[in-house]
Short mmCIF file of C-alpha atoms in Angstrom, two decimals:
data_model
loop_
_atom_site.label_atom_id
_atom_site.label_comp_id
_atom_site.label_asym_id
_atom_site.label_seq_id
_atom_site.Cartn_x
_atom_site.Cartn_y
_atom_site.Cartn_z
CA UNK R 25 121.37 171.82 147.77
CA UNK R 26 120.51 174.06 144.77
CA UNK R 27 122.78 177.45 144.59
CA UNK R 28 123.16 180.47 143.01
CA UNK R 29 125.25 180.23 139.79
CA UNK R 30 128.83 181.04 140.27
CA UNK R 31 128.77 183.90 137.58
CA UNK R 32 126.21 185.89 139.56
CA UNK R 33 127.40 189.32 141.42
CA UNK R 34 126.10 192.35 142.78
CA UNK R 35 126.76 195.70 140.97
CA UNK R 36 125.52 199.18 139.97
CA UNK R 37 124.27 200.14 136.67
CA UNK R 38 123.79 203.62 135.22
CA UNK R 39 120.33 204.19 133.65
CA UNK R 40 121.29 205.30 129.99
CA UNK R 41 117.89 205.02 128.37
CA UNK R 42 114.18 204.43 128.84
CA UNK R 43 111.81 204.18 125.96
CA UNK R 44 108.20 203.64 125.96
CA UNK R 45 107.35 200.25 124.80
CA UNK R 46 103.48 198.90 124.21
CA UNK R 47 100.52 200.47 126.11
CA UNK R 48 101.95 199.57 129.43
CA UNK R 49 105.52 198.85 129.00
CA UNK R 50 109.38 200.36 128.59
CA UNK R 51 112.43 199.37 127.68
CA UNK R 52 115.03 200.10 130.31
CA UNK R 53 118.60 200.23 129.03
CA UNK R 54 121.55 200.16 131.36
CA UNK R 55 125.39 200.22 131.63
CA UNK R 56 126.75 198.05 134.47
CA UNK R 57 129.95 199.02 136.29
CA UNK R 58 130.98 195.53 135.50
CA UNK R 59 132.33 193.62 132.70
CA UNK R 60 129.97 190.83 131.80
CA UNK R 61 130.27 187.93 129.54
CA UNK R 62 127.75 186.65 127.01
CA UNK R 63 124.59 185.73 128.92
CA UNK R 64 122.16 182.94 127.90
CA UNK R 65 118.71 184.18 126.83
CA UNK R 66 116.02 183.74 129.48
CA UNK R 67 118.49 184.09 132.60
CA UNK R 68 117.55 187.04 134.65
CA UNK R 69 118.31 189.86 137.13
CA UNK R 70 117.16 191.35 140.18
CA UNK R 71 116.72 194.88 139.80
CA UNK R 72 115.77 198.21 142.40
CA UNK R 73 116.60 201.68 143.11
CA UNK R 74 118.58 202.46 145.91
CA UNK R 75 117.02 206.04 146.58
CA UNK R 76 114.15 204.92 148.52
CA UNK R 77 111.76 204.59 145.57
CA UNK R 78 111.86 201.27 145.03
CA UNK R 79 110.63 198.59 147.60
CA UNK R 80 113.26 196.78 149.77
CA UNK R 81 112.75 193.59 147.79
CA UNK R 82 114.19 193.80 144.24
CA UNK R 83 112.14 192.65 141.38
CA UNK R 84 113.31 190.07 138.66
CA UNK R 85 113.62 190.76 134.83
CA UNK R 86 114.69 188.25 132.31
CA UNK R 87 117.66 190.06 130.13
CA UNK R 88 115.99 191.25 126.95
CA UNK R 89 119.21 192.30 125.09
CA UNK R 90 122.71 192.62 125.68
CA UNK R 91 125.24 194.47 123.92
CA UNK R 92 129.08 195.16 124.72
CA UNK R 93 128.39 197.72 127.08
CA UNK R 94 124.50 197.71 128.01
CA UNK R 95 121.90 195.45 129.47
CA UNK R 96 118.29 196.12 128.21
CA UNK R 97 115.17 194.84 130.19
CA UNK R 98 111.46 195.06 128.90
CA UNK R 99 109.63 195.90 131.82
CA UNK R 100 105.27 195.87 132.10
CA UNK R 101 104.25 198.48 134.71
CA UNK R 102 102.62 196.96 137.27
CA UNK R 103 102.97 198.46 140.57
CA UNK R 104 105.23 200.28 143.00
CA UNK R 105 108.72 198.24 142.00
CA UNK R 106 108.08 198.23 138.16
CA UNK R 107 106.80 202.27 138.36
CA UNK R 108 110.05 203.11 139.99
CA UNK R 109 112.38 201.59 137.46
CA UNK R 110 110.45 202.90 134.56
CA UNK R 111 110.68 206.53 136.06
CA UNK R 112 114.17 206.39 136.83
CA UNK R 113 116.16 209.74 135.62
CA UNK R 114 118.89 209.31 133.14
CA UNK R 115 122.41 208.70 134.90
CA UNK R 116 120.82 206.98 138.02
CA UNK R 117 122.78 203.94 139.22
CA UNK R 118 120.64 201.03 139.85
CA UNK R 119 121.57 197.98 142.02
CA UNK R 120 121.40 194.70 139.95
CA UNK R 121 122.12 191.23 141.04
CA UNK R 122 122.71 188.92 138.37
CA UNK R 123 122.83 186.94 136.08
CA UNK R 124 120.58 184.48 137.99
CA UNK R 125 119.03 181.26 137.01
CA UNK R 126 119.50 178.90 133.80
CA UNK R 127 118.34 179.82 130.39
CA UNK R 128 116.92 178.35 127.43
CA UNK R 129 118.32 175.33 126.09
CA UNK R 130 121.05 175.47 123.40
CA UNK R 131 118.61 176.23 120.12
CA UNK R 132 120.42 174.51 117.58
CA UNK R 133 119.84 173.75 114.06
CA UNK R 134 119.90 169.92 114.28
CA UNK R 135 116.28 169.13 115.01
CA UNK R 136 112.76 170.15 114.30
CA UNK R 137 111.91 173.70 114.07
CA UNK R 138 112.02 175.89 116.93
CA UNK R 139 108.04 177.23 118.08
CA UNK R 140 108.69 180.13 120.50
CA UNK R 141 105.30 181.10 122.20
CA UNK R 142 105.11 184.40 124.16
CA UNK R 143 102.11 185.43 126.47
CA UNK R 144 102.16 189.25 126.86
CA UNK R 145 105.56 190.46 128.45
CA UNK R 146 106.44 186.80 128.21
CA UNK R 147 108.13 187.96 125.28
CA UNK R 148 111.04 189.52 127.24
CA UNK R 149 113.37 186.19 126.95
CA UNK R 150 113.00 185.30 123.39
CA UNK R 151 114.74 188.43 121.34
CA UNK R 152 118.09 186.97 122.59
CA UNK R 153 116.90 183.52 122.35
CA UNK R 154 116.05 184.09 118.77
CA UNK R 155 119.41 185.98 118.02
CA UNK R 156 121.78 183.29 119.91
CA UNK R 157 119.49 180.33 117.54
CA UNK R 158 120.91 182.42 114.59
CA UNK R 159 124.28 183.20 115.56
CA UNK R 160 124.98 179.52 117.06
CA UNK R 161 125.83 179.25 120.78
CA UNK R 162 128.27 176.83 122.38
CA UNK R 163 129.50 175.33 119.09
CA UNK R 164 126.02 173.96 118.20
CA UNK R 165 124.86 174.34 114.50
CA UNK R 166 122.91 177.62 113.60
CA UNK R 167 119.40 177.30 113.42
CA UNK R 168 118.03 178.85 109.98
CA UNK R 169 115.63 181.72 109.97
CA UNK R 170 113.02 179.26 108.39
CA UNK R 171 113.30 176.99 111.28
CA UNK R 172 112.76 179.34 113.86
CA UNK R 173 109.08 180.45 114.45
CA UNK R 174 107.72 183.19 116.84
CA UNK R 175 104.14 183.57 118.20
CA UNK R 176 103.05 186.19 120.46
CA UNK R 177 99.81 186.18 121.80
CA UNK R 178 98.10 189.28 123.80
CA UNK R 179 94.70 190.44 125.12
CA UNK R 180 95.02 193.43 122.27
CA UNK R 181 97.74 194.77 119.89
CA UNK R 182 99.05 197.42 122.10
CA UNK R 183 100.42 194.30 124.18
CA UNK R 184 102.40 192.54 121.58
CA UNK R 185 105.94 194.57 122.96
CA UNK R 186 108.49 195.39 120.26
CA UNK R 187 106.77 192.87 117.76
CA UNK R 188 108.41 194.68 114.88
CA UNK R 189 111.97 194.32 116.34
CA UNK R 190 111.27 190.43 116.41
CA UNK R 191 110.17 190.72 112.78
CA UNK R 192 113.43 192.69 111.93
CA UNK R 193 115.35 189.50 113.10
CA UNK R 194 114.08 187.77 109.85
CA UNK R 195 112.48 184.72 111.45
CA UNK R 196 108.87 183.93 110.68
CA UNK R 197 106.51 185.99 113.25
CA UNK R 198 102.80 185.63 113.96
CA UNK R 199 100.75 187.49 116.19
CA UNK R 200 97.17 186.67 118.21
CA UNK R 201 94.85 189.10 120.38
CA UNK R 202 92.12 188.20 122.26
CA UNK R 203 90.09 191.18 120.68
CA UNK R 204 91.37 190.35 117.18
CA UNK R 205 92.83 193.55 116.83
CA UNK R 206 95.90 192.05 115.24
CA UNK R 207 96.67 188.74 113.80
CA UNK R 208 94.57 185.63 114.66
CA UNK R 209 91.46 186.35 116.98
CA UNK R 210 91.94 184.35 120.09
CA UNK R 211 94.92 183.33 122.03
CA UNK R 212 98.31 181.79 121.34
CA UNK R 213 97.64 178.23 121.68
CA UNK R 214 94.73 178.77 118.97
CA UNK R 215 97.39 180.43 116.93
CA UNK R 216 99.55 177.52 117.12
CA UNK R 217 96.92 174.91 116.27
CA UNK R 218 95.73 177.13 113.16
CA UNK R 219 99.27 177.13 111.81
CA UNK R 220 99.29 173.15 112.37
CA UNK R 221 95.98 172.78 110.48
CA UNK R 222 97.05 174.96 107.67
CA UNK R 223 100.16 172.93 107.07
CA UNK R 224 102.50 176.18 107.89
CA UNK R 225 104.30 173.95 110.75
CA UNK R 226 105.15 170.41 110.96
CA UNK R 227 103.68 168.07 113.23
CA UNK R 228 107.17 167.50 115.07
CA UNK R 229 108.05 170.81 116.72
CA UNK R 230 110.45 171.89 119.83
CA UNK R 231 108.50 174.19 121.76
CA UNK R 232 109.56 177.06 124.33
CA UNK R 233 107.14 178.86 125.93
CA UNK R 234 106.96 182.20 128.45
CA UNK R 235 103.67 183.72 129.56
CA UNK R 236 101.38 183.58 132.34
CA UNK R 237 101.10 180.45 134.24
CA UNK R 238 97.51 179.05 133.16
CA UNK R 239 99.32 179.72 129.42
CA UNK R 240 102.08 177.73 130.21
CA UNK R 241 100.05 175.03 132.09
CA UNK R 242 98.08 174.70 128.44
CA UNK R 243 101.28 174.66 126.44
CA UNK R 244 102.69 171.96 128.57
CA UNK R 245 99.51 169.69 128.84
CA UNK R 246 99.68 169.93 124.60
CA UNK R 247 103.42 169.03 124.46
CA UNK R 248 103.11 166.01 126.91
CA UNK R 249 99.90 164.79 124.88
CA UNK R 250 101.64 164.96 121.51
CA UNK R 251 104.94 164.03 122.93
CA UNK R 252 106.94 167.13 121.89
CA UNK R 253 109.91 168.52 123.48
CA UNK R 254 109.03 171.75 125.68
CA UNK R 255 110.75 174.03 127.93
CA UNK R 256 108.84 176.90 129.90
CA UNK R 257 110.40 179.90 131.18
CA UNK R 258 108.26 180.76 134.49
CA UNK R 259 107.36 184.53 135.44
CA UNK R 260 106.88 183.32 139.11
CA UNK R 261 107.44 185.90 142.00
CA UNK R 262 110.64 185.76 143.82
CA UNK R 263 111.95 187.20 147.06
CA UNK R 264 115.78 186.97 147.05
CA UNK R 265 116.43 185.58 143.65
CA UNK R 266 119.48 182.99 145.29
CA UNK R 267 117.63 180.18 146.84
CA UNK R 268 117.38 181.49 150.34
CA UNK R 269 113.95 182.62 150.99
CA UNK R 270 111.85 179.61 149.48
CA UNK R 271 109.27 182.20 148.31
CA UNK R 272 109.45 180.69 144.64
CA UNK R 273 108.56 176.90 144.54
CA UNK R 274 107.28 175.08 141.80
CA UNK R 275 105.71 171.53 142.37
CA UNK R 276 107.57 168.90 140.49
CA UNK R 277 106.05 165.62 138.46
CA UNK R 278 107.23 162.54 140.66
CA UNK R 279 108.00 160.82 137.58
CA UNK R 280 110.12 163.59 136.02
CA UNK R 281 114.03 164.25 136.48
CA UNK R 282 113.14 166.15 139.59
CA UNK R 283 110.73 164.32 141.19
CA UNK R 284 112.82 163.13 144.09
CA UNK R 285 111.91 166.53 145.80
CA UNK R 286 108.17 167.78 145.90
CA UNK R 287 109.28 171.37 144.84
CA UNK R 288 111.76 172.90 142.70
CA UNK R 289 113.11 176.45 143.44
CA UNK R 290 111.91 178.54 140.38
CA UNK R 291 114.97 181.14 140.84
CA UNK R 292 117.92 178.71 140.97
CA UNK R 293 116.44 175.79 139.46
CA UNK R 294 114.58 177.86 136.75
CA UNK R 295 113.39 179.90 135.63
CA UNK R 296 113.68 177.38 132.41
CA UNK R 297 112.53 173.71 133.10
CA UNK R 298 111.54 171.04 130.86
CA UNK R 299 107.87 170.85 130.56
CA UNK R 300 107.86 166.96 131.88
CA UNK R 301 109.57 168.17 135.07
CA UNK R 302 107.26 170.46 136.50
CA UNK R 303 103.45 170.11 137.20
CA UNK R 304 101.76 173.67 136.90
CA UNK R 305 98.40 172.25 137.38
CA UNK R 306 98.45 173.01 141.33
CA UNK R 307 99.58 176.50 140.79
CA UNK R 308 96.62 177.38 138.15
CA UNK R 309 94.18 175.78 140.21
CA UNK R 310 95.08 174.45 143.39
CA UNK R 311 91.65 172.88 144.51
CA UNK R 312 91.97 170.73 141.57
CA UNK R 313 94.79 168.88 142.98
CA UNK R 314 94.34 167.81 146.74
CA UNK R 315 97.65 165.64 146.68
CA UNK R 316 99.66 168.45 145.12
CA UNK R 317 102.86 169.32 147.62
CA UNK R 318 101.93 172.19 149.55
CA UNK R 319 103.78 175.46 148.76
CA UNK R 320 106.56 176.48 150.98
#
């Protein structure tokens, strides 16, 4: 039975700073009351205020950056929970639970280039992912800056969160916007195909993607069609974050490594899955697959 990771804990963290980021986001910086080890990129924390301003159910957020004393989160303001965090006064202590879930695979320098696809606030797990790829993790050889390519797509330029911070990492960065206000006009998949057609990327790459489910389903289909290694970090809504409430089931592929059970719990078996392990078609368009396993 999947269980929460052994290093997860509940603790309080002081709000150190809140900075605007893009048209509708903030960077929330917290100082934990406990010492945390180095966290793998794309793991997440459940956060909430305890002064009655937040909903009773905390909200999940990927770790954006980590320093010796701070945790930083990129938060898109959507509803009551995110508004409460974005408006927290400096010095307030917030309840945090984590680190939870798994994270990106080790981004080593041994194989084809890594191409990172972010959709909107799906950029959140990638800054640390790039940092860890360039530094090396778990004893793996470091990836070169030439072999890490970051593609960020959004509806408009103001939703390309913290793009210059990614450029400062020294990797190749490309942008796409639906309205053409910055970079490629169109979505991030169109940008990827354009880079292939121009010869700026080799045919064989390794893909990481985080963003809306429809985008991830398209990335998954592309990877399976081309036989590319691909990992997806899901933005699924969660209730508990520790596998108890069964509120975040993801349909699995019967032929995949998780096919022995019709659903995987995103919070404890994800949020990162290999593309060939899960089937997002039923989430994007449930009516298109009558045989898809029912969501719990």
